[in-house]
PDB file of C-alpha atoms and ligand atoms in Angstrom:
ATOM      1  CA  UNK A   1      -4.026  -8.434  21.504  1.00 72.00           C
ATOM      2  CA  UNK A   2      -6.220  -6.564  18.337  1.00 85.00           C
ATOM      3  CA  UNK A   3      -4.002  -3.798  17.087  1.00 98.00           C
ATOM      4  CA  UNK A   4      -5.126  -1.261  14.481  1.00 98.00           C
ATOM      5  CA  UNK A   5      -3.687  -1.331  11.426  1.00 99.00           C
ATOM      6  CA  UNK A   6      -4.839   1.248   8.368  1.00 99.00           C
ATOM      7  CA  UNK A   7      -4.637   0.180   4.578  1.00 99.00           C
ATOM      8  CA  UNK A   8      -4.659   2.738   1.979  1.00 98.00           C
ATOM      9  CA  UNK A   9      -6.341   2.340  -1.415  1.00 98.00           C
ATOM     10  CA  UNK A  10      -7.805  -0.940   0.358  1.00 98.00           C
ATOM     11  CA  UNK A  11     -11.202  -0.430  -1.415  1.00 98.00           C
ATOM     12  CA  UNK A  12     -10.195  -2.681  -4.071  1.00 97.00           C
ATOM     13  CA  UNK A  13      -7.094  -4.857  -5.374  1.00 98.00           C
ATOM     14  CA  UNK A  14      -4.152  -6.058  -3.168  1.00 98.00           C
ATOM     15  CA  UNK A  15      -5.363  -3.198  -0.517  1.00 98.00           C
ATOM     16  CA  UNK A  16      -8.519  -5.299   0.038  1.00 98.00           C
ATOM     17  CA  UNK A  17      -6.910  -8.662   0.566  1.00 98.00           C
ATOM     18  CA  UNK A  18      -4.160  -6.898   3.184  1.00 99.00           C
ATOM     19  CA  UNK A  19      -7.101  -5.138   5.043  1.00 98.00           C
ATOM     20  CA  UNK A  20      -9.533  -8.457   4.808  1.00 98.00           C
ATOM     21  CA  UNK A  21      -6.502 -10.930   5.754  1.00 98.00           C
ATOM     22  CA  UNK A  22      -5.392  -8.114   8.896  1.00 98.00           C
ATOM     23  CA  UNK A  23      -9.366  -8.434  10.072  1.00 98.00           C
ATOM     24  CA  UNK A  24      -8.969 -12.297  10.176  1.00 98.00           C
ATOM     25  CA  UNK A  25      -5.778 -12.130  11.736  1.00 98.00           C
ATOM     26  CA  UNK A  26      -8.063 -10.653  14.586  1.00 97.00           C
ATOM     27  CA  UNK A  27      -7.128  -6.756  14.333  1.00 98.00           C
ATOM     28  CA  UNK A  28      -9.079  -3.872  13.542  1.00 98.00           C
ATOM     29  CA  UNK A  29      -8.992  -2.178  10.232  1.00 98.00           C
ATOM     30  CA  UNK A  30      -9.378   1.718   8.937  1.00 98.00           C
ATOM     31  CA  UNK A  31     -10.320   0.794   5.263  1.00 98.00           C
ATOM     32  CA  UNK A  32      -8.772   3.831   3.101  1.00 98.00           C
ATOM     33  CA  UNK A  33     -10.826   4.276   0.409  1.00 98.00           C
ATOM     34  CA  UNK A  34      -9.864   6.838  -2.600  1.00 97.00           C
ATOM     35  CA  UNK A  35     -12.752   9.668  -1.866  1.00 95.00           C
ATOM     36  CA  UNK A  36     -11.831  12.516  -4.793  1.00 94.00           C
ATOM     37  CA  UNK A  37     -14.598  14.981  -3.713  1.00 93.00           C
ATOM     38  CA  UNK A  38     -18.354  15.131  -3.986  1.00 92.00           C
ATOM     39  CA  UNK A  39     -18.835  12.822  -7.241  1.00 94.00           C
ATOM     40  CA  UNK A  40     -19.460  10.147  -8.635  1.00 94.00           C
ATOM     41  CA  UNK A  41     -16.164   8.469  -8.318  1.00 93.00           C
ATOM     42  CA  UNK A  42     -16.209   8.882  -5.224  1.00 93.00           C
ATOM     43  CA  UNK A  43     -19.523   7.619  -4.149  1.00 94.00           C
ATOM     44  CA  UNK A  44     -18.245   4.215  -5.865  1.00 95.00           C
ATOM     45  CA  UNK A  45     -15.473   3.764  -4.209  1.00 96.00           C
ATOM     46  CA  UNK A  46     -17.464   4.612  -1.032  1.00 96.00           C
ATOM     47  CA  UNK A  47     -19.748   1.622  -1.817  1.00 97.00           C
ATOM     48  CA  UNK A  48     -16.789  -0.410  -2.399  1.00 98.00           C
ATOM     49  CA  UNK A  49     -15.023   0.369   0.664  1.00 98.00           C
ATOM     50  CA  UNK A  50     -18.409  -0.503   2.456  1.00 98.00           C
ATOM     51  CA  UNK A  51     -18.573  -4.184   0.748  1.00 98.00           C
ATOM     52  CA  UNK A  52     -15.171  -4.732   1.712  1.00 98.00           C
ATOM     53  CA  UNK A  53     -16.432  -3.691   5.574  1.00 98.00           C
ATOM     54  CA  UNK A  54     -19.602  -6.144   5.173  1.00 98.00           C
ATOM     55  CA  UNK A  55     -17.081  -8.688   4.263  1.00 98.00           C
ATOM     56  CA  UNK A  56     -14.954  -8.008   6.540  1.00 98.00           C
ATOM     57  CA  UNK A  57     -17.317  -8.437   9.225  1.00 98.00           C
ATOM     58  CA  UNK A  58     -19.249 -11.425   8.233  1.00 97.00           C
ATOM     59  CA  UNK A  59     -15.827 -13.381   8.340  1.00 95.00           C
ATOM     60  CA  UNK A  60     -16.088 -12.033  12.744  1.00 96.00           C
ATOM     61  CA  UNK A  61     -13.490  -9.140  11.782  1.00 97.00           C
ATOM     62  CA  UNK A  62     -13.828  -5.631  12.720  1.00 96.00           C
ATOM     63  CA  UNK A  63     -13.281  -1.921  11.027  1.00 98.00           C
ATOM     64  CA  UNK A  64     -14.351   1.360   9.972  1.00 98.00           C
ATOM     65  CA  UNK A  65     -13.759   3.281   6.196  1.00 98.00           C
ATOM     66  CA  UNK A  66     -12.434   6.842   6.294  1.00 98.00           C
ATOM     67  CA  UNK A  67     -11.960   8.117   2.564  1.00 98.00           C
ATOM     68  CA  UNK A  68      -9.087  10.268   1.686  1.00 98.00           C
ATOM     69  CA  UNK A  69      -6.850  11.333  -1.372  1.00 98.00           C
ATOM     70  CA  UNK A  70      -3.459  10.330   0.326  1.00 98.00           C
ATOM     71  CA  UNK A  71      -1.495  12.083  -2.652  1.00 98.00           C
ATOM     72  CA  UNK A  72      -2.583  15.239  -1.060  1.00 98.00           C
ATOM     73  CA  UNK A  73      -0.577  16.253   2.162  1.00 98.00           C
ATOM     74  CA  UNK A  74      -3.327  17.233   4.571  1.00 98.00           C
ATOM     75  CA  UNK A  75      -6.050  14.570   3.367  1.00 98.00           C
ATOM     76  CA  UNK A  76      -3.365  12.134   4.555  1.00 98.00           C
ATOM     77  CA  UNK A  77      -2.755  13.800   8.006  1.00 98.00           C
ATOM     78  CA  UNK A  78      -6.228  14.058   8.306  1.00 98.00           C
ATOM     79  CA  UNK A  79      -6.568   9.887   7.789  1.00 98.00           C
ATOM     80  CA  UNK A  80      -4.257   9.387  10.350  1.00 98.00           C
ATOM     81  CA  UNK A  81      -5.748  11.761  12.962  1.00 98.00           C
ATOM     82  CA  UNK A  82      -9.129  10.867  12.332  1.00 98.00           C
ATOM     83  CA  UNK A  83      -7.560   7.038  13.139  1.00 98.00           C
ATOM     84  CA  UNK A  84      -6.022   8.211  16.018  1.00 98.00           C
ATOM     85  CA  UNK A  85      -9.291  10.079  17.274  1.00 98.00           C
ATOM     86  CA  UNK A  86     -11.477   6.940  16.611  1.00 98.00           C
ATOM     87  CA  UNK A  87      -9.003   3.905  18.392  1.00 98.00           C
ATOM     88  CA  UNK A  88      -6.656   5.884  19.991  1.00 97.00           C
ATOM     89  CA  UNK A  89      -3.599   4.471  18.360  1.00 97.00           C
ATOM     90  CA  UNK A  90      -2.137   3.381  15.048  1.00 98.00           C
ATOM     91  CA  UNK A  91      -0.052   0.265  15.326  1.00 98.00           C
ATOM     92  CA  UNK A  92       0.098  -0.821  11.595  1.00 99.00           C
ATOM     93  CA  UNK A  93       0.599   1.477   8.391  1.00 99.00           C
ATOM     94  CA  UNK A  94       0.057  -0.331   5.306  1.00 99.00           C
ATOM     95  CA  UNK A  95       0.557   1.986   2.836  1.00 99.00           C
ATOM     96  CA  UNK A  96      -0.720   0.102  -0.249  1.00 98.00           C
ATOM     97  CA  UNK A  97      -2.516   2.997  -2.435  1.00 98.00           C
ATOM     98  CA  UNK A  98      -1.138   3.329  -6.149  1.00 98.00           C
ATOM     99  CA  UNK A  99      -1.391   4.040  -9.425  1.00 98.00           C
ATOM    100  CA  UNK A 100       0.424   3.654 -12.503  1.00 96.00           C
ATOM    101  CA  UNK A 101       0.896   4.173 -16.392  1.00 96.00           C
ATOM    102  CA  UNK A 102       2.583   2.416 -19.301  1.00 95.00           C
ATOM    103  CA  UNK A 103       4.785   5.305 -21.442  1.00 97.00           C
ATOM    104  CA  UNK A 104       7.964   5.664 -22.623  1.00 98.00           C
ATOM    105  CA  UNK A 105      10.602   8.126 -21.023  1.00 98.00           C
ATOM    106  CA  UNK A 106       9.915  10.857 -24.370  1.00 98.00           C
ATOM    107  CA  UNK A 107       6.418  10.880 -24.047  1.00 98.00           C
ATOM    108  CA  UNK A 108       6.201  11.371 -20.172  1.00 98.00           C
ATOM    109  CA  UNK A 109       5.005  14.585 -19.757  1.00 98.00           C
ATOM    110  CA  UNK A 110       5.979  16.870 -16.714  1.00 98.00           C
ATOM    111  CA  UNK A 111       2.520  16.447 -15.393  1.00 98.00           C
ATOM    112  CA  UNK A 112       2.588  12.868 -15.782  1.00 98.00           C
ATOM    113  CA  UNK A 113       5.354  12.228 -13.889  1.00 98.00           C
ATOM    114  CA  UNK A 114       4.528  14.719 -11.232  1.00 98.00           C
ATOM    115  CA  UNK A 115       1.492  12.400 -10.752  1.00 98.00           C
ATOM    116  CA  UNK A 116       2.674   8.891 -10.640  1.00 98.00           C
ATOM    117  CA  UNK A 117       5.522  10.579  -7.451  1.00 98.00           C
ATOM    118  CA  UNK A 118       2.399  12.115  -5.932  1.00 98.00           C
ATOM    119  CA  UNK A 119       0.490   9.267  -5.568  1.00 98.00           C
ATOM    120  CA  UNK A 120       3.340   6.157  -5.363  1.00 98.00           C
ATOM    121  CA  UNK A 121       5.671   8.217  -3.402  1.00 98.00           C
ATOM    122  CA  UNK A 122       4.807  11.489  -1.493  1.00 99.00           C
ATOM    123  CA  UNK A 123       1.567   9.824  -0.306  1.00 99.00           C
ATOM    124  CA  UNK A 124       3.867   6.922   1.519  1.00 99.00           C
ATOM    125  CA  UNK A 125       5.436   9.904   2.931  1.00 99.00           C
ATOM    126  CA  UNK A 126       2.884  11.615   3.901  1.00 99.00           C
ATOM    127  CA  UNK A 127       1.455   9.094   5.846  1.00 99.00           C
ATOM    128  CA  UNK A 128       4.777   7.847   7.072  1.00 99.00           C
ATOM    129  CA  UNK A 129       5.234  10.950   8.579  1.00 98.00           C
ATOM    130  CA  UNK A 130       2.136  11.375  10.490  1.00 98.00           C
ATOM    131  CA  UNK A 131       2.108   7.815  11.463  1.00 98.00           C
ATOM    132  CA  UNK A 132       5.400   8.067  13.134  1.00 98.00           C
ATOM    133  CA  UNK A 133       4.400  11.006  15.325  1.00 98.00           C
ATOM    134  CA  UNK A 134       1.939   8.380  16.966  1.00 98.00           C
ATOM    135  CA  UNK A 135       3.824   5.239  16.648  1.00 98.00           C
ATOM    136  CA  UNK A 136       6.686   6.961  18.945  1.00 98.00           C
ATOM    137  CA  UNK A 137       4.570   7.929  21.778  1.00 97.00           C
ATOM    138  CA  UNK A 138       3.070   4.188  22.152  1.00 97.00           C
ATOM    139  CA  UNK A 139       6.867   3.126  21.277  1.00 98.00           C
ATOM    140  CA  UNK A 140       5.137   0.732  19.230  1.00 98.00           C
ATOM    141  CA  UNK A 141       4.290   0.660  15.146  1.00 98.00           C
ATOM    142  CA  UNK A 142       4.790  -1.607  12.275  1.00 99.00           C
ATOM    143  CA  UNK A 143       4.802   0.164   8.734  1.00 99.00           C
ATOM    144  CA  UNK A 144       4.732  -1.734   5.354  1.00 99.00           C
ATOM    145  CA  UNK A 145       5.272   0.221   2.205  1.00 99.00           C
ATOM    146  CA  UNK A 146       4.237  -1.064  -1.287  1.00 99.00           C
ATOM    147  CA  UNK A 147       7.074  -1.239  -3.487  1.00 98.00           C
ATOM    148  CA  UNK A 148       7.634  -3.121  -7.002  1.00 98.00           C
ATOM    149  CA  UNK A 149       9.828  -5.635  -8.108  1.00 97.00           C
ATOM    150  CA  UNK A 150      10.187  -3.095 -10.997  1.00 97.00           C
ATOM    151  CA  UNK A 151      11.512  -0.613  -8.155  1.00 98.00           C
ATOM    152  CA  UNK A 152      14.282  -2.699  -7.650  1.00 97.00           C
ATOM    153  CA  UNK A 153      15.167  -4.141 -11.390  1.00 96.00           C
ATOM    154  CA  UNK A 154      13.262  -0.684 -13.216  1.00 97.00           C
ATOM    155  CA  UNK A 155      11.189  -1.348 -16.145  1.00 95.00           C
ATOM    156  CA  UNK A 156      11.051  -0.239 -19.825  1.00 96.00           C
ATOM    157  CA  UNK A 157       7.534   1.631 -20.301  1.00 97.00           C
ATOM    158  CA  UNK A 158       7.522   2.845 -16.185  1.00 97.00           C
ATOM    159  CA  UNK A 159      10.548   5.050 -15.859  1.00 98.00           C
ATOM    160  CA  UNK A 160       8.406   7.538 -13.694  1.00 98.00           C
ATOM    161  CA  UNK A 161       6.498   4.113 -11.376  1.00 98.00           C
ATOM    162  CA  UNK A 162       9.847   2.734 -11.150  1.00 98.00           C
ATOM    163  CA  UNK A 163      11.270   5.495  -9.558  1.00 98.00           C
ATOM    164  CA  UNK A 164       8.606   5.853  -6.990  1.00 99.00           C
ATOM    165  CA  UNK A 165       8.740   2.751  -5.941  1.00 98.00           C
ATOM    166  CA  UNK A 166      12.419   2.775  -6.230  1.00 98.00           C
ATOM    167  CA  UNK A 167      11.543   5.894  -3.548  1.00 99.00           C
ATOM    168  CA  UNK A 168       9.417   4.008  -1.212  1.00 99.00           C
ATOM    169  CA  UNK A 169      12.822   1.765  -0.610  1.00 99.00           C
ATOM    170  CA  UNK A 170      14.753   4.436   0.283  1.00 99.00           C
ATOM    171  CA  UNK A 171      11.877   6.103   2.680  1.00 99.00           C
ATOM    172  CA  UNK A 172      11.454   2.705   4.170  1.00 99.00           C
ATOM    173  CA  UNK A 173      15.406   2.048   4.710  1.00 99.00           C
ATOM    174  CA  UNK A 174      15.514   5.091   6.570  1.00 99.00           C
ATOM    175  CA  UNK A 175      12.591   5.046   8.647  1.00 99.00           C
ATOM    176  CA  UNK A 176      13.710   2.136   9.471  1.00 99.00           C
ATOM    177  CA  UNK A 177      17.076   3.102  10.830  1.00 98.00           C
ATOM    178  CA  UNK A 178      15.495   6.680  12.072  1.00 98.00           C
ATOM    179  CA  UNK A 179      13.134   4.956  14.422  1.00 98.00           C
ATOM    180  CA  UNK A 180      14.529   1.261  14.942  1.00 98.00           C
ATOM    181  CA  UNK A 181      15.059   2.248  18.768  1.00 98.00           C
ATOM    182  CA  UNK A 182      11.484   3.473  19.250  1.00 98.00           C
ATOM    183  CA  UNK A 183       9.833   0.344  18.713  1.00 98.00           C
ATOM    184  CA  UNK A 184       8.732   1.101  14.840  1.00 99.00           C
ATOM    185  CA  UNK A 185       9.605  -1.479  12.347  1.00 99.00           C
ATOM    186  CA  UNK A 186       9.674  -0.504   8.617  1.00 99.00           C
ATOM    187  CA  UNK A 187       9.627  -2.990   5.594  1.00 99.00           C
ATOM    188  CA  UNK A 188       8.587  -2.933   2.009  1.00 99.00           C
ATOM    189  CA  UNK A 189       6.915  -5.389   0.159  1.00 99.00           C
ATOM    190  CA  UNK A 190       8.268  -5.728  -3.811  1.00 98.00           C
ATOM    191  CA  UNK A 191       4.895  -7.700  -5.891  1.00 98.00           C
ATOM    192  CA  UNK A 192       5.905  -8.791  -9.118  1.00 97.00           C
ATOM    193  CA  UNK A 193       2.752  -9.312 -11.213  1.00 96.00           C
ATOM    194  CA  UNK A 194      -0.804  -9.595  -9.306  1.00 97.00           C
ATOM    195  CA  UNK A 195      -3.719 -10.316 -10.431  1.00 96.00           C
ATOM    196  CA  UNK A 196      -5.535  -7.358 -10.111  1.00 95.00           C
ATOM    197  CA  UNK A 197      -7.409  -3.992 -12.106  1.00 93.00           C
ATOM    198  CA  UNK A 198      -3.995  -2.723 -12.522  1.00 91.00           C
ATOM    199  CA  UNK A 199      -2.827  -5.672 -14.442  1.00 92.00           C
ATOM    200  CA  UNK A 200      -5.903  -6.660 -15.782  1.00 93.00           C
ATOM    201  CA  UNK A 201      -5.333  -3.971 -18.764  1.00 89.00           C
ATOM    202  CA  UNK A 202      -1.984  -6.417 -20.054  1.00 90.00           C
ATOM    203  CA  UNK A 203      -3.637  -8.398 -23.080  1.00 92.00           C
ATOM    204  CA  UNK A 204      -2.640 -11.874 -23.434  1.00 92.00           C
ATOM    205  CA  UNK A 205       0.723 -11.628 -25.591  1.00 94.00           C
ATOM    206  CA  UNK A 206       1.885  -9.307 -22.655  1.00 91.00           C
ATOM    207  CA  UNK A 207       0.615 -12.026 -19.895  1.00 93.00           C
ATOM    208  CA  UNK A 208       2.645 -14.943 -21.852  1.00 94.00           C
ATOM    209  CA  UNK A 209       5.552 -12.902 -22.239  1.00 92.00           C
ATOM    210  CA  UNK A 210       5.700 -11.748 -18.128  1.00 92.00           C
ATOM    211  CA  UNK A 211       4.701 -15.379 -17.152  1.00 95.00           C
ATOM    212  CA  UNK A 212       7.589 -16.980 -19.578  1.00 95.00           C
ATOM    213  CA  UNK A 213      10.010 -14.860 -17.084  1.00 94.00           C
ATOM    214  CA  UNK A 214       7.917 -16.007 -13.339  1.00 96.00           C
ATOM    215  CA  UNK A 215       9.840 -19.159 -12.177  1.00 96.00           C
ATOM    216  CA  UNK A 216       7.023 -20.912 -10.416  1.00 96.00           C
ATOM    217  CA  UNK A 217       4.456 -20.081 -13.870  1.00 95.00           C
ATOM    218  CA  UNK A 218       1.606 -18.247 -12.366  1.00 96.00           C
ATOM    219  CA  UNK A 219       0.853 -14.467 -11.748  1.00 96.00           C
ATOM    220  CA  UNK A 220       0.677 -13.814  -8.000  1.00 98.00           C
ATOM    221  CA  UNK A 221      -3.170 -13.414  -6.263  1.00 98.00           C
ATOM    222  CA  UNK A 222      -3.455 -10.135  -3.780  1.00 98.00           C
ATOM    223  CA  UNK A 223      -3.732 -12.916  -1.001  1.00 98.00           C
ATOM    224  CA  UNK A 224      -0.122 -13.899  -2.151  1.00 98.00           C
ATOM    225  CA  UNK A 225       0.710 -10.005  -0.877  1.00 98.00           C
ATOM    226  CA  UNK A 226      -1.589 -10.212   2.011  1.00 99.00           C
ATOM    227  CA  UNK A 227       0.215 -13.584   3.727  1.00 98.00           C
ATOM    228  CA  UNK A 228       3.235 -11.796   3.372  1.00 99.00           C
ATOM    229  CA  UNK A 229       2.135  -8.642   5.241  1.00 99.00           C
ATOM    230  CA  UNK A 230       0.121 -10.546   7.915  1.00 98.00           C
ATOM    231  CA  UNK A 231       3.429 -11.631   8.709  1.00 98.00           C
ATOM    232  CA  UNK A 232       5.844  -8.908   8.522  1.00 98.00           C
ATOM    233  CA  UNK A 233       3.332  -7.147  11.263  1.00 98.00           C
ATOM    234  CA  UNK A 234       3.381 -10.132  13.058  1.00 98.00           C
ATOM    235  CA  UNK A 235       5.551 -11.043  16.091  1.00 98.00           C
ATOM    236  CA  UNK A 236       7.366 -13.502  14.213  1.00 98.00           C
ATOM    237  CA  UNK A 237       8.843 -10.571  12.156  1.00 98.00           C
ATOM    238  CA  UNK A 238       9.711  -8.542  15.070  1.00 98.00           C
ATOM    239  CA  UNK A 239      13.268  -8.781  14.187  1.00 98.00           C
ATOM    240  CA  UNK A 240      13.220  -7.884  10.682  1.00 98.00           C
ATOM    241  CA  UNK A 241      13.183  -4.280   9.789  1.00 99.00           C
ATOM    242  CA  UNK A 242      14.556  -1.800   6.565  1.00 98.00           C
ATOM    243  CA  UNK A 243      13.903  -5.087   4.290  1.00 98.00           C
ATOM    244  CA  UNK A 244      12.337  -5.689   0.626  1.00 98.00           C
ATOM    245  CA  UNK A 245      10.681  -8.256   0.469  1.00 98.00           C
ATOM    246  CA  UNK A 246       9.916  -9.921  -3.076  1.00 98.00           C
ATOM    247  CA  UNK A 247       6.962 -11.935  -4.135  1.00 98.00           C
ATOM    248  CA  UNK A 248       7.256 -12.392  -7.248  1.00 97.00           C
ATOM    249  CA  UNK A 249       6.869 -15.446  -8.049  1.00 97.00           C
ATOM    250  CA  UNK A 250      10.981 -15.828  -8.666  1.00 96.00           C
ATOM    251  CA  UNK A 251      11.191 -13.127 -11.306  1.00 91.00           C
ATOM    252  CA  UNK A 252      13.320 -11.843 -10.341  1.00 65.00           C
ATOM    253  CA  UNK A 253      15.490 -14.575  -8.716  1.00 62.00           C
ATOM    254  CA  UNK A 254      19.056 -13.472  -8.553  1.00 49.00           C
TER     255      UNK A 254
HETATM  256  P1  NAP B   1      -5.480  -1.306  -7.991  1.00 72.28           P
HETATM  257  O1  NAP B   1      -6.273  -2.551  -8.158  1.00 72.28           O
HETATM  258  O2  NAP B   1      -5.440  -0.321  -9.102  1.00 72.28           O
HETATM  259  O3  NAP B   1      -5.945  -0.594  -6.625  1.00 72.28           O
HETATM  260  C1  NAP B   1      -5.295   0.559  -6.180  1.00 72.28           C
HETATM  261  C2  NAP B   1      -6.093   1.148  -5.038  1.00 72.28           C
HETATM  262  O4  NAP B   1      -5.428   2.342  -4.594  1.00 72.28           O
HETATM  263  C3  NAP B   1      -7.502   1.556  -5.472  1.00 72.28           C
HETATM  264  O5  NAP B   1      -8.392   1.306  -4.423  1.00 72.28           O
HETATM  265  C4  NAP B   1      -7.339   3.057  -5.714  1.00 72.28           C
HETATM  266  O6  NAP B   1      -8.530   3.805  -5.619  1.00 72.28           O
HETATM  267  C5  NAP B   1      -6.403   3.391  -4.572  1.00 72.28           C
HETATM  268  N1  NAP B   1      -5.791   4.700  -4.739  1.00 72.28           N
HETATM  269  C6  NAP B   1      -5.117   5.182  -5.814  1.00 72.28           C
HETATM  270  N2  NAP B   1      -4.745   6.453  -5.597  1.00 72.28           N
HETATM  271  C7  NAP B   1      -5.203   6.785  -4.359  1.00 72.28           C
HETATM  272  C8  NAP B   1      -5.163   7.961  -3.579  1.00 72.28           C
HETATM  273  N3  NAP B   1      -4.569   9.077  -4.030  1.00 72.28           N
HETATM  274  N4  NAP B   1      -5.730   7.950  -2.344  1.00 72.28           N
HETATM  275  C9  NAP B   1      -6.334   6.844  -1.875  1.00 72.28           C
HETATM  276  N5  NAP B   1      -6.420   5.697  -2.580  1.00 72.28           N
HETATM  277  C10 NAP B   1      -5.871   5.678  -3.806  1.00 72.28           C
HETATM  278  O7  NAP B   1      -3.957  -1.652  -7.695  1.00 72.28           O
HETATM  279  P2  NAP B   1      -3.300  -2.932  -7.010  1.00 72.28           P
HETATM  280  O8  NAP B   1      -2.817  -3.810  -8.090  1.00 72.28           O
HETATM  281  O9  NAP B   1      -4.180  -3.474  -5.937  1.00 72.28           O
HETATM  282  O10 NAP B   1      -1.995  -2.240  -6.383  1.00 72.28           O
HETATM  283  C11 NAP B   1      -1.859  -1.954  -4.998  1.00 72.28           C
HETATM  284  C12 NAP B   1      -0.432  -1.519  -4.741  1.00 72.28           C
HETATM  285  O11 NAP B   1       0.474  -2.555  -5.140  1.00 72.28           O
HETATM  286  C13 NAP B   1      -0.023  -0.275  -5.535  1.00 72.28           C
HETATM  287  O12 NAP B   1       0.833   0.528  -4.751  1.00 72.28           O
HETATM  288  C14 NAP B   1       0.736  -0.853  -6.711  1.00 72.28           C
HETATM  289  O13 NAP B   1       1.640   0.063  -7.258  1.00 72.28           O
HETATM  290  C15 NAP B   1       1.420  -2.039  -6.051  1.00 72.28           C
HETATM  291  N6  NAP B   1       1.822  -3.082  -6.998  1.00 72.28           N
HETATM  292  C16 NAP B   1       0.904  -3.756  -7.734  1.00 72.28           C
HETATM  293  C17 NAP B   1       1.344  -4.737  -8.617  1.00 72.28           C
HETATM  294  C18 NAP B   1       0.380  -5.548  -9.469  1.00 72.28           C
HETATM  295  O14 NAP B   1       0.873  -6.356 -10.274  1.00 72.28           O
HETATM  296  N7  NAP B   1      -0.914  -5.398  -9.334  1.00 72.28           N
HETATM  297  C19 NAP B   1       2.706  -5.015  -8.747  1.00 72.28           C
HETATM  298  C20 NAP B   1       3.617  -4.306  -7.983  1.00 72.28           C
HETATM  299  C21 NAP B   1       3.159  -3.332  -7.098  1.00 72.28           C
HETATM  300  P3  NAP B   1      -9.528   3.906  -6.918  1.00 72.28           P
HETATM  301  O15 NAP B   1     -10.464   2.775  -6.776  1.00 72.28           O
HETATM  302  O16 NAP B   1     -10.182   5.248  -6.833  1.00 72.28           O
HETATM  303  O17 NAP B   1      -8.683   3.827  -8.148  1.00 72.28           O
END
């Protein structure tokens, strides 16, 4: 049966393989794209949003793009309604949108800080919470909240990321045990180093040095995240809730 899942930040990046891979898996998709008010910005990641949606439907899969800025409380609420109002249900919360920035602890300013929680924490929060509201009254919902292996083993350089997605563990631990009985299932997925923009800023000293400490000697693909969230919403997975999982390529093997 199609459920409806929503990806945030799934204009680009990992979000884009999740929503692409949920539309082949044969369920319908609200591509979240990052809309920051009338400008320019925006209007490109509108575009984007809309080639993901012409992909996504010349491989038979089916969706519609809602734009928000899910760091800000009522934008997110809003992106969940307006989901709600269009399919009638939210089954699957993917809440992949996030940013982040190299610095050292001293040089973080407040404002810096207060940004990276906005956007990697509060906005899993924010959506978490008006996700649930639905989920409960269909007894039904699957949410997946992107972590970071560096959320689990921290990071020198990402004191402030690490924390947030430290954050998004303990949000998705207790969500899980909040609302285990109402049919909603909450997991986290922990990516070590993807290919993606975000990465794509690492020069090639920094690559050889990550990739030295990756047991199987590659950095991970956003399809390598996307397998792993097609099946964590999955039947299969119904029995697995208030987990990490790690794909990271055994970085972090322990
Ligand atoms: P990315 O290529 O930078 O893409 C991030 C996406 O999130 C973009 O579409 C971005 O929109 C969107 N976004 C950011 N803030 C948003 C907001 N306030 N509202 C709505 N959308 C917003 O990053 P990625 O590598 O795909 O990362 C996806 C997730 O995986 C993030 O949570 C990241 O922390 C996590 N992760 C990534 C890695 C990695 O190695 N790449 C490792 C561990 C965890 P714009 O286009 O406007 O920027």
């Amino acid at each position: 049966m199609k459920k409806i899942a929503l990806v945030t930040g799934s204009s680009r990046g990992i979000g884009k393989a999740i929503a692409l891979r949920l539309a082949l898996d044969g369920h319908r998709v609200v591509i979240n794209y990052y809309n920051k008010g009338a400008n320019e910005e925006s209007d490109r990641n509108r575009q984007e949003a809309q080639e993901v949606l012409t992909q996504m439907k010349s491989l038979g899969g089916d969706g519609i793009i809602i734009g928000a800025d899910v760091s800000d409380s009522q934008a997110a609420q809003s992106l969940i309604d307006k989901t709600v109002e269009e399919y009638g249900q939210l089954d699957f919360l993917i809440n992949n949108a996030g940013i982040n920035q190299d610095q050292l602890l001293i040089r973080i300013s407040d404002n810096d800080w207060n940004r990276i929680i906005q956007t990697d924490l509060n906005a899993a929060f924010y959506c978490c919470r008006a996700a649930v509201k639905h989920m409960i009254r269909k007894r039904f919902g699957r949410i997946i909240n992107m972590s970071s292996i560096v959320g689990i083993t921290g990071n020198a350089g990402q004191v402030h990321y690490s924390a947030a997605k430290a954050g998004v563990l303990g949000l998705t631990y207790s969500i899980a045990r909040e609302y285990g009985n109402r049919g909603i299932n909450a997991n986290a997925v922990a990516p070590g180093y993807i290919q993606t923009d975000m990465t794509a800023k690492l020069n090639q000293e920094q690559v050889s040095k990550i990739l030295s400490g990756v047991a199987v000697g590659r950095m991970g693909t956003p399809e390598d995240i996307a397998g792993v969230v097609s099946f964590l919403v999955s039947p299969q997975a119904d029995y697995i809730s208030g987990q990490v999982i790690r794909v990271d390529g055994g970085m972090a093997a322990m």
